[in-house]
PDB file of C-alpha atoms and ligand atoms in Angstrom:
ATOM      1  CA  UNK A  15     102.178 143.017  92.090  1.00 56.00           C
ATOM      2  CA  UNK A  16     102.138 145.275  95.162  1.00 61.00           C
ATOM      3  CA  UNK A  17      98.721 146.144  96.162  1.00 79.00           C
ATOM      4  CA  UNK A  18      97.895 149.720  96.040  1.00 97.00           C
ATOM      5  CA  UNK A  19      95.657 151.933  97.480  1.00 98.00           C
ATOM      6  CA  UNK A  20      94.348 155.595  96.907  1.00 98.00           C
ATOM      7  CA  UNK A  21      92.674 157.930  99.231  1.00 98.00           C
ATOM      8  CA  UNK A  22      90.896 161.302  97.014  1.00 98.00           C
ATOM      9  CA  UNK A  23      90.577 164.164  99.899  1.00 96.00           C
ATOM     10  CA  UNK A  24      87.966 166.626  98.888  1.00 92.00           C
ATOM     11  CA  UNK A  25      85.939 169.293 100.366  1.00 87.00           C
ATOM     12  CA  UNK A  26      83.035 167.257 101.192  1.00 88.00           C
ATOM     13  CA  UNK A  27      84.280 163.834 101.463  1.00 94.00           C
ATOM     14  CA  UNK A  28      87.240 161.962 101.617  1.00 97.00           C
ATOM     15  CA  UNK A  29      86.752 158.386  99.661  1.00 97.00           C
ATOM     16  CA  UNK A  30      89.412 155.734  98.910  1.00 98.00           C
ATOM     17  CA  UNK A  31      89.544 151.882  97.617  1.00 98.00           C
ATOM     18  CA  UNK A  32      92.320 149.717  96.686  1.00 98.00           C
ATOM     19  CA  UNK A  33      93.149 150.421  93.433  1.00 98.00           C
ATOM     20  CA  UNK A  34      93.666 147.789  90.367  1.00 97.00           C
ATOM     21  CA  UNK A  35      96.900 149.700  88.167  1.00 96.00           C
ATOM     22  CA  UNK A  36      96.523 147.592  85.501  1.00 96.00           C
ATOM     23  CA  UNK A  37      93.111 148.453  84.591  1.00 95.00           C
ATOM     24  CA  UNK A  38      93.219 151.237  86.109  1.00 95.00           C
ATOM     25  CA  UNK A  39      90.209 151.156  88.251  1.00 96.00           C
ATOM     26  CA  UNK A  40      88.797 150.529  91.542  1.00 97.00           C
ATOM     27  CA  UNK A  41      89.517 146.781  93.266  1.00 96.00           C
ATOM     28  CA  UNK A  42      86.652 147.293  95.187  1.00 96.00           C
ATOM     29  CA  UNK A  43      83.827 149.492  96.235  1.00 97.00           C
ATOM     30  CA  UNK A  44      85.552 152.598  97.957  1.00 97.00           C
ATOM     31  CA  UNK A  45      84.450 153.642 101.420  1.00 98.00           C
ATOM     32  CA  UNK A  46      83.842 157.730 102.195  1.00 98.00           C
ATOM     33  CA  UNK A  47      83.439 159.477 105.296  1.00 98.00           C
ATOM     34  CA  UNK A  48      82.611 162.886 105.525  1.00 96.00           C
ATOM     35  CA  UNK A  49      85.477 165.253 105.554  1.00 95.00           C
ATOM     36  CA  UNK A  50      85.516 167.112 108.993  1.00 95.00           C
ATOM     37  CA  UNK A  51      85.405 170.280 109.939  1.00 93.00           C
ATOM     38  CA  UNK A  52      87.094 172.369 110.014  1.00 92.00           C
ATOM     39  CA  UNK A  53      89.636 169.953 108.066  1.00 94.00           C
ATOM     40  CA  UNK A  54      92.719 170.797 110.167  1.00 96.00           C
ATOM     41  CA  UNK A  55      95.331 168.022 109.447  1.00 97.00           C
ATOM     42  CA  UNK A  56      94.736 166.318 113.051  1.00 96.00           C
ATOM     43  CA  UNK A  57      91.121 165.829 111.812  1.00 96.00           C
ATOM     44  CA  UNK A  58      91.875 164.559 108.597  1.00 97.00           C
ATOM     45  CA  UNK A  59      94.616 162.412 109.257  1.00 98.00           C
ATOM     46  CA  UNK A  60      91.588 160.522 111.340  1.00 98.00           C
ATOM     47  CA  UNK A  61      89.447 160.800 108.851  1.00 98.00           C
ATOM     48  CA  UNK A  62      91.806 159.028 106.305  1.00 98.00           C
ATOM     49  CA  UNK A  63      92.715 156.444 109.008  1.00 98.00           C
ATOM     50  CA  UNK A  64      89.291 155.411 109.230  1.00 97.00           C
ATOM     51  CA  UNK A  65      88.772 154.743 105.421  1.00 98.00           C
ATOM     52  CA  UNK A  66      92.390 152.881 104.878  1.00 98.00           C
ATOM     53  CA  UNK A  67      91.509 150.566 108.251  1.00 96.00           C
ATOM     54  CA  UNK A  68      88.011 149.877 106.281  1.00 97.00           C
ATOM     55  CA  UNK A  69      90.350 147.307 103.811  1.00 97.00           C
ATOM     56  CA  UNK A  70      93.035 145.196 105.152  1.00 90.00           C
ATOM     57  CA  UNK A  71      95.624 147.125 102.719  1.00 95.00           C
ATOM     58  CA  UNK A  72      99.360 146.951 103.431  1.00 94.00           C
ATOM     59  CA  UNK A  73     101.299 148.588 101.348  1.00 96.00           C
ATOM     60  CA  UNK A  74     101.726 151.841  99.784  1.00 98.00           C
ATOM     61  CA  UNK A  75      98.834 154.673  99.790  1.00 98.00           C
ATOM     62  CA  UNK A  76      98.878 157.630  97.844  1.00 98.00           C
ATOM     63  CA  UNK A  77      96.672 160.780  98.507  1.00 98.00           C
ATOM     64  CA  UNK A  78      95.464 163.398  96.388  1.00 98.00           C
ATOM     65  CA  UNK A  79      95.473 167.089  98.019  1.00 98.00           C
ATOM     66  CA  UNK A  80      93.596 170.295  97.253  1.00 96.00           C
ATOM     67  CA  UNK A  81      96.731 172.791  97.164  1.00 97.00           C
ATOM     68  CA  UNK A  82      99.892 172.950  96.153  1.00 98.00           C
ATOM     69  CA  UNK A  83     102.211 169.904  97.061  1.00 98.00           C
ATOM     70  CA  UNK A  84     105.916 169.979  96.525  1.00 98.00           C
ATOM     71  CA  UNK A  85     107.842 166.561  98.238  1.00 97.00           C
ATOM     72  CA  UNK A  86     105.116 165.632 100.040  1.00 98.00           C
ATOM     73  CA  UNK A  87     104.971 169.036 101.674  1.00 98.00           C
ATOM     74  CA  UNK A  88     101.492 170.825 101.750  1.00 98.00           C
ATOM     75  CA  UNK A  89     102.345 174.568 100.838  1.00 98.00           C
ATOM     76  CA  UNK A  90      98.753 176.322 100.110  1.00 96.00           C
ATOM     77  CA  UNK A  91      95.146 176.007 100.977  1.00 94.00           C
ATOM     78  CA  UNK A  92      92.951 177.889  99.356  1.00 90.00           C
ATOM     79  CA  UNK A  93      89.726 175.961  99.890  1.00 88.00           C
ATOM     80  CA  UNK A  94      91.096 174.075 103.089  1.00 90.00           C
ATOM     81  CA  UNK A  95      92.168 174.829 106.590  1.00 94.00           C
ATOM     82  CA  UNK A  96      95.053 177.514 106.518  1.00 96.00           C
ATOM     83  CA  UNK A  97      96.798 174.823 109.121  1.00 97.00           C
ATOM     84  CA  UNK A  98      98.045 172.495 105.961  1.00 97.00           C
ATOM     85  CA  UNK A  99     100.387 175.492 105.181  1.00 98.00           C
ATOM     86  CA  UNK A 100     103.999 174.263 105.304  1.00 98.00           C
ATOM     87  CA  UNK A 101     103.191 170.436 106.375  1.00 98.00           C
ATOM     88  CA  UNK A 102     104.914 167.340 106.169  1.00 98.00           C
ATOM     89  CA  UNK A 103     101.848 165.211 105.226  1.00 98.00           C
ATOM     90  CA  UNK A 104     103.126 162.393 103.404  1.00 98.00           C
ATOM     91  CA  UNK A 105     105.210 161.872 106.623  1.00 98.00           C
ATOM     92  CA  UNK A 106     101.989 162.928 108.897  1.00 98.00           C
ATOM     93  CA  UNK A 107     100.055 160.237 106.798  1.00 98.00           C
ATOM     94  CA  UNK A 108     102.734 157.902 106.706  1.00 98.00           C
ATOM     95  CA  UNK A 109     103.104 157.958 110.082  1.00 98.00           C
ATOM     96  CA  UNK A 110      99.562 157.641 110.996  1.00 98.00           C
ATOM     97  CA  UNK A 111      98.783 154.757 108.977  1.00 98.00           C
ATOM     98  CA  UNK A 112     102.588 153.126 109.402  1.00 98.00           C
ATOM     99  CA  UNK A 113     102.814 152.726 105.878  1.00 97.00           C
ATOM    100  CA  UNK A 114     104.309 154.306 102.558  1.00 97.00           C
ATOM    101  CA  UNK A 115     102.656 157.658 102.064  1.00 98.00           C
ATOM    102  CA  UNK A 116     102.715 160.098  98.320  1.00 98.00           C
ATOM    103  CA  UNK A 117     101.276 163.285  99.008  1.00 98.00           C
ATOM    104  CA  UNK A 118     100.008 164.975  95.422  1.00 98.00           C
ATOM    105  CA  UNK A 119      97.983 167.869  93.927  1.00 98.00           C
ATOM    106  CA  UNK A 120      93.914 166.668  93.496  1.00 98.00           C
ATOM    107  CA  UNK A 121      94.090 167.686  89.881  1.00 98.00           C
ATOM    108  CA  UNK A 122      97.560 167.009  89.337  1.00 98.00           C
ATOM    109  CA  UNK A 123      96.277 163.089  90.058  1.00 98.00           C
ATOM    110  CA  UNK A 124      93.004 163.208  88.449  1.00 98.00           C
ATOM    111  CA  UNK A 125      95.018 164.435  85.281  1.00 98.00           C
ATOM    112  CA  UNK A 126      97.580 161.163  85.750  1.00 98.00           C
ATOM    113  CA  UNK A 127      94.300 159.087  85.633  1.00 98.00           C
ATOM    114  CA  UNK A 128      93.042 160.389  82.421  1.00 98.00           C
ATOM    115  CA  UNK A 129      95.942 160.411  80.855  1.00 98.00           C
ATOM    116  CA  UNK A 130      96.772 156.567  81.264  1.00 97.00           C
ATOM    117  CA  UNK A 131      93.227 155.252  81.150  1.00 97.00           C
ATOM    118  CA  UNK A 132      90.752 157.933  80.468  1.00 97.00           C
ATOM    119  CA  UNK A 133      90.155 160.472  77.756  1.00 97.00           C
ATOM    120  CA  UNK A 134      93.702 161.665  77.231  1.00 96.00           C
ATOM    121  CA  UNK A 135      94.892 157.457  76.679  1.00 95.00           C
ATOM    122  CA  UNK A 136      98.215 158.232  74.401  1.00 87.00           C
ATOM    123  CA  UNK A 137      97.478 161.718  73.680  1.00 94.00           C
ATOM    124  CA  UNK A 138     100.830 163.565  73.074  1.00 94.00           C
ATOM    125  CA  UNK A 139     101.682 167.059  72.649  1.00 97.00           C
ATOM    126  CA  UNK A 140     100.205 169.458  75.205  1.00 98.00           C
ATOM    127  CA  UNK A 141      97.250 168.238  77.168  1.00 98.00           C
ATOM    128  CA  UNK A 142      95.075 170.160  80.158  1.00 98.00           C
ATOM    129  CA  UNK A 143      93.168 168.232  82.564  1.00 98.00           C
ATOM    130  CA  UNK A 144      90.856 171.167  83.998  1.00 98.00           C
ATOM    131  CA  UNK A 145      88.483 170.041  87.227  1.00 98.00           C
ATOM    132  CA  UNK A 146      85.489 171.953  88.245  1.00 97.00           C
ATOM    133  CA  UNK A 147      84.696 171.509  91.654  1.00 94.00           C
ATOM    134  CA  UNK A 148      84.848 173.523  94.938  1.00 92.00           C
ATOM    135  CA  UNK A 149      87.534 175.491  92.993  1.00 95.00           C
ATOM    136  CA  UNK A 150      88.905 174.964  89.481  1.00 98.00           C
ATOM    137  CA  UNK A 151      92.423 172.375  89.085  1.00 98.00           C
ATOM    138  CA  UNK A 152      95.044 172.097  86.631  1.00 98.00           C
ATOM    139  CA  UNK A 153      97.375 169.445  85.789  1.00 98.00           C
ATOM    140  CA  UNK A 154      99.543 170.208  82.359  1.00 98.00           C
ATOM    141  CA  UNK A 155     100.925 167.523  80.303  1.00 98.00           C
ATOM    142  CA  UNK A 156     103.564 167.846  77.575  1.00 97.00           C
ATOM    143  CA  UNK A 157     104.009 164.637  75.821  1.00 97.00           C
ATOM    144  CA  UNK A 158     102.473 162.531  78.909  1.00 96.00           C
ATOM    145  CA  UNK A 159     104.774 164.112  81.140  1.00 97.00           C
ATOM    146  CA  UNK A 160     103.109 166.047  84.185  1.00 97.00           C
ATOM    147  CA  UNK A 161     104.246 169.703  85.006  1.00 98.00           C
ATOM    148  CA  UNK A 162     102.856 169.843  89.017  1.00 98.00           C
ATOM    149  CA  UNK A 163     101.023 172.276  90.430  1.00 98.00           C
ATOM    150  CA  UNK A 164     100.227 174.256  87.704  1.00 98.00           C
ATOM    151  CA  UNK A 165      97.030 176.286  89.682  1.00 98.00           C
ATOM    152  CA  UNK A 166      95.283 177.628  86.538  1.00 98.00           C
ATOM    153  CA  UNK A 167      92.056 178.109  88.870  1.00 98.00           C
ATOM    154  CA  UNK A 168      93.772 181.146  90.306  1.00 98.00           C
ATOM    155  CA  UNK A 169      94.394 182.648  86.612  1.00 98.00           C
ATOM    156  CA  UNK A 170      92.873 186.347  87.325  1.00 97.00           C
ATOM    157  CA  UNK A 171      89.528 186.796  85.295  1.00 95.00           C
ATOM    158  CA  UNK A 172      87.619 190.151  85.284  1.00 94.00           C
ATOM    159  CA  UNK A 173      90.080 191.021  88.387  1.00 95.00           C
ATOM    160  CA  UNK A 174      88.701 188.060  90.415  1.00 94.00           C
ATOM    161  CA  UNK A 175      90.661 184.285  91.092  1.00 96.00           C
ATOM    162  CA  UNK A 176      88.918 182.230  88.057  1.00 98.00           C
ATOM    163  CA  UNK A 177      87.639 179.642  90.147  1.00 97.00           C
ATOM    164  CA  UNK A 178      85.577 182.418  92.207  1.00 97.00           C
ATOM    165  CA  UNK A 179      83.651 183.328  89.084  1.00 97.00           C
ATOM    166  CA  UNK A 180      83.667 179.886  86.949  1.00 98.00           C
ATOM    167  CA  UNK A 181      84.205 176.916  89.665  1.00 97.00           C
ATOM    168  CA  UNK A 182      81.088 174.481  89.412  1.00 96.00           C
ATOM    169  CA  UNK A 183      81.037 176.113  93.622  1.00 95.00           C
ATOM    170  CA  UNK A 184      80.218 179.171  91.383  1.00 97.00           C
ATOM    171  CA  UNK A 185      77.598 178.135  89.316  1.00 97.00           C
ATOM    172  CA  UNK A 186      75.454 176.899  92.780  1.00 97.00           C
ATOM    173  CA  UNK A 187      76.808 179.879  94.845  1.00 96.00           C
ATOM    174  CA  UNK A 188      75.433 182.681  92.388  1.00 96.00           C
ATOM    175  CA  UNK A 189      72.778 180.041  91.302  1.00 98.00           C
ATOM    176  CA  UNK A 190      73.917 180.216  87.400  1.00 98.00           C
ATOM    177  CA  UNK A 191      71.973 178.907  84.626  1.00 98.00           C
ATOM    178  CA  UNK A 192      73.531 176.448  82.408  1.00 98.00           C
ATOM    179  CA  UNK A 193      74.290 178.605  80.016  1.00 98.00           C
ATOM    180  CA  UNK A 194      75.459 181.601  82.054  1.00 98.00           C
ATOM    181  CA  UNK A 195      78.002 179.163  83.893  1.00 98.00           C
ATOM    182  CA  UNK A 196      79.081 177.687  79.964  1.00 98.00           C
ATOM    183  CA  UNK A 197      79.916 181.558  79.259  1.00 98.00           C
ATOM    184  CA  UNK A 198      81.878 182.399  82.393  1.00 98.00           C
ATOM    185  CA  UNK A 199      83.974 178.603  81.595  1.00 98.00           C
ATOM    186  CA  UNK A 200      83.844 179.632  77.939  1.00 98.00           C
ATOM    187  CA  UNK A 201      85.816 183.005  78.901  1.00 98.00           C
ATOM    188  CA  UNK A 202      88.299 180.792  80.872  1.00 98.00           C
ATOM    189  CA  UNK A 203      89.356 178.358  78.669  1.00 98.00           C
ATOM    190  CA  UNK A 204      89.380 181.135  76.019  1.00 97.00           C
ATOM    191  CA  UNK A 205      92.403 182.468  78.604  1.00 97.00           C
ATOM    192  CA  UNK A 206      93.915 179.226  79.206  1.00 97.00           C
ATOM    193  CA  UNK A 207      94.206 178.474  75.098  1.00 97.00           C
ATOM    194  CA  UNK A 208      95.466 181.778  74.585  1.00 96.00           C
ATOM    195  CA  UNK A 209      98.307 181.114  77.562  1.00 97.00           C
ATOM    196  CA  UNK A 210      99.128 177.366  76.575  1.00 97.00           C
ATOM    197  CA  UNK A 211      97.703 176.771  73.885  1.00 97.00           C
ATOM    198  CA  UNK A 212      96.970 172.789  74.461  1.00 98.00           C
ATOM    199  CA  UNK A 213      95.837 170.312  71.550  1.00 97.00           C
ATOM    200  CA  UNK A 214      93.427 168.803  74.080  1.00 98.00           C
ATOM    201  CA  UNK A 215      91.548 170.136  77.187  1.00 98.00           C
ATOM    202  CA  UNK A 216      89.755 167.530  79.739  1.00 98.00           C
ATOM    203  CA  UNK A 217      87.272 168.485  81.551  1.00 98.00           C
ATOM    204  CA  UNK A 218      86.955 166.766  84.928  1.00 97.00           C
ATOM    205  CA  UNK A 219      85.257 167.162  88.206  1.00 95.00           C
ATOM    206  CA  UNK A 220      82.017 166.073  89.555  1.00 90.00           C
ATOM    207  CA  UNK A 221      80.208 168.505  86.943  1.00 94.00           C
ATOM    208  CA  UNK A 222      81.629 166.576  84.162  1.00 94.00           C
ATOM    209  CA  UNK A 223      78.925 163.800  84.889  1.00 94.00           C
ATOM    210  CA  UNK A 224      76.415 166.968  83.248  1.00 96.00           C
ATOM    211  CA  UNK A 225      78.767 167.622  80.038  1.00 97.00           C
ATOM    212  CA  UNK A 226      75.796 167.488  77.754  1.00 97.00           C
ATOM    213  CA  UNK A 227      74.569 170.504  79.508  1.00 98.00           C
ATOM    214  CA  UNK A 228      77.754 172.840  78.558  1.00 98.00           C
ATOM    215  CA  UNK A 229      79.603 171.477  76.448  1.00 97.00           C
ATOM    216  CA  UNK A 230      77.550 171.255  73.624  1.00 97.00           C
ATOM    217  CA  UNK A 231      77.250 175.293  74.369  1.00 97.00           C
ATOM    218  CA  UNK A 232      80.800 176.331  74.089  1.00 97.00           C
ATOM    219  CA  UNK A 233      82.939 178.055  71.615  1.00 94.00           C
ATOM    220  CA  UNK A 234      84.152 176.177  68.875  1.00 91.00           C
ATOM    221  CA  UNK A 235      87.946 176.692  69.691  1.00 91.00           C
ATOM    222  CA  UNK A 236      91.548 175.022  68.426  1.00 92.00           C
ATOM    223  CA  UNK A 237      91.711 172.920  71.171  1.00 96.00           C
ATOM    224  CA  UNK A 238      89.401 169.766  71.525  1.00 97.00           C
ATOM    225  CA  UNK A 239      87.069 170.361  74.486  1.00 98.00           C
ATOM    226  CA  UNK A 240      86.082 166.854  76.109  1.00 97.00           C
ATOM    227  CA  UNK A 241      84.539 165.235  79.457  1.00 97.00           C
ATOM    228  CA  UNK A 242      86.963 163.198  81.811  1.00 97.00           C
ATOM    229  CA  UNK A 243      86.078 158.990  81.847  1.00 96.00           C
ATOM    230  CA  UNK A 244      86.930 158.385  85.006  1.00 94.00           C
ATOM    231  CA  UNK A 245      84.718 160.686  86.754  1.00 83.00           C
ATOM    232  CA  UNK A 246      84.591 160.036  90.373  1.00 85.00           C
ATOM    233  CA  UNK A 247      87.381 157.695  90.201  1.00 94.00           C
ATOM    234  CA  UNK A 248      90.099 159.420  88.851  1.00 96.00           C
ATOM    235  CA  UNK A 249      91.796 160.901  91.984  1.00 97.00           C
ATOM    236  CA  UNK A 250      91.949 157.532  93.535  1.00 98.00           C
ATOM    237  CA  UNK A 251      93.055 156.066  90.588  1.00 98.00           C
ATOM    238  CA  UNK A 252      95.818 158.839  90.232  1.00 98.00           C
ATOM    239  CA  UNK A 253      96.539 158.651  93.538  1.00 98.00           C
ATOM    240  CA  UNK A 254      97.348 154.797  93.743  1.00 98.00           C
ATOM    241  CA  UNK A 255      99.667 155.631  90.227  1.00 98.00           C
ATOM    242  CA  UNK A 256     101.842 158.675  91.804  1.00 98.00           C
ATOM    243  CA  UNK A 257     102.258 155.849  95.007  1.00 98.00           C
ATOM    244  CA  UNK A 258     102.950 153.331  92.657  1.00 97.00           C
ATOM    245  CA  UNK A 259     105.922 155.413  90.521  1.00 97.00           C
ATOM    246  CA  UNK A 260     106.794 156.610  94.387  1.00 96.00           C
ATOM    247  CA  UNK A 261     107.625 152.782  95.156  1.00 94.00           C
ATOM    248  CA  UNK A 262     109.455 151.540  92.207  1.00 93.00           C
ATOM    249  CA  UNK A 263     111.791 155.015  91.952  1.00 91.00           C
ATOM    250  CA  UNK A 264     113.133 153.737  95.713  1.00 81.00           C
TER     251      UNK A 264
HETATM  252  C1  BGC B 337      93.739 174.764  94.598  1.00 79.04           C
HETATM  253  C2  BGC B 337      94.347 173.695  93.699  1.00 79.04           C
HETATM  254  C3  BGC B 337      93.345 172.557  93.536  1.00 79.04           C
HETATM  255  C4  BGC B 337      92.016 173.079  93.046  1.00 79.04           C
HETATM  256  C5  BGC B 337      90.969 171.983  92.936  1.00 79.04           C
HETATM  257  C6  BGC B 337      92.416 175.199  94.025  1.00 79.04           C
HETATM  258  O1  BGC B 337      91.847 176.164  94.837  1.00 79.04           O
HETATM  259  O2  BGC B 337      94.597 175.866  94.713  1.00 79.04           O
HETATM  260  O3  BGC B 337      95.533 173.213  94.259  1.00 79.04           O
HETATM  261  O4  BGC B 337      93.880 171.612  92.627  1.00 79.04           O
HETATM  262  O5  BGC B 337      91.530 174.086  93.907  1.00 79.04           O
HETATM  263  O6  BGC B 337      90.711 171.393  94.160  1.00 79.04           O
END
């Protein structure tokens, strides 16, 4: 099987590894670098160079991105520099590295990872993967099939972008309790049930490592409220698989 590798491109680091599809896991240990700033694509695309070089990988990489991205095209940036607007990154990547580039949403790929090997394994129906991060992702599943770019985190709550009021950036920017955060997240999800009304909701992110310190504090709802597996992981992982289905549809 072709080897495949994923690069996850987030707001304070940008980590990838070679990535093991059938399991659905890392190959080996993943190598970060910080992510520059600010992260104007020239920057980046070095950044990303650097980690890929770290393995002797040919073959196909995928990348997750923090905005909207529709054929490889990078067409918003809310928490990155405005200069990703309108760019051909899976051919700027592609290019760079002179190999195979997929270009896809952060959550959109997190969500793919969960869904195959994580916490949503063969869930049907509708199924949210939410992240809580720098800002808050989406990816929306309808019987295992991904609806892109769905960007929940700008859903407008109390007259403010969601993700300004109930991002995990939120909780440490207005220095939240635990509780206090679990309200504001409480009052999202309320909004996000009420609009899609999913059988499942995943919560991912770096803040899903703490679930025991929200979760538990959440309302009771119709949907079934639980923490990502793959944790860390999961935008490499998704990624590699959005690469992967990239390959075998040419
Ligand atoms: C972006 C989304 C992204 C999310 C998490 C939002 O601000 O608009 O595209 O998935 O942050 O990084």
């Amino acid at each position: 099987m072709t080897k495949v590798f994923g690069v996850d491109i987030g707001g304070s680091g940008i980590k990838g590894a070679p990535v093991d599809l059938e399991r659905g896991a890392l190959a080996q240990e993943r190598h970060k670098v910080l992510t520059p700033h600010p992260a104007s694509p020239e920057s980046v695309v070095a950044a990303v160079q650097e980690v890929v070089r770290h393995f002797d990988h040919q073959g196909p990489v995928g990348l997750t991105f923090p905005g909207v991205v529709v054929d490889g095209h990078t067409r918003t940036a809310a928490n990155v520099d405005k200069g990703w607007i309108g760019v051909d990154a899976a051919g700027l990547f592609g290019d760079a590295l002179d190999l195979p580039a997929t270009v896809i949403n952060d959550a959109d790929a997190a969500g793919l990872a969960e869904l195959t090997h994580g916490a949503g394994q063969a869930h049907r129906g509708v199924v949210m993967v939410l992240t809580f991060g720098t800002g808050i992702g989406s990816a929306l599943f309808v019987d295992g099939t991904l609806v892109p770019n769905t960007e929940l985190g700008h859903l407008e709550l109390r007259g403010k972008d969601a993700e300004h009021r109930a991002s995990s950036a939120a909780r440490e920017r207005h220095d939240l309790s635990w509780p206090d955060w679990a309200e504001r997240v409480d009052e999202y999800l309320g909004m996000v049930e009420r609009l899609f009304s999913p059988q499942l909701i995943i919560i991912g992110g770096g803040v899903s490592r703490k679930h025991e310190k929200f979760l538990p504090l959440l309302t009771e709802r119709g949907a079934e409220v639980v923490p990502a597996r793959l944790r860390n992981d999961a935008g490499i992982v998704g990624a590699a698989m959005a690469a992967q289905a990239a390959a075998e549809a040419h």
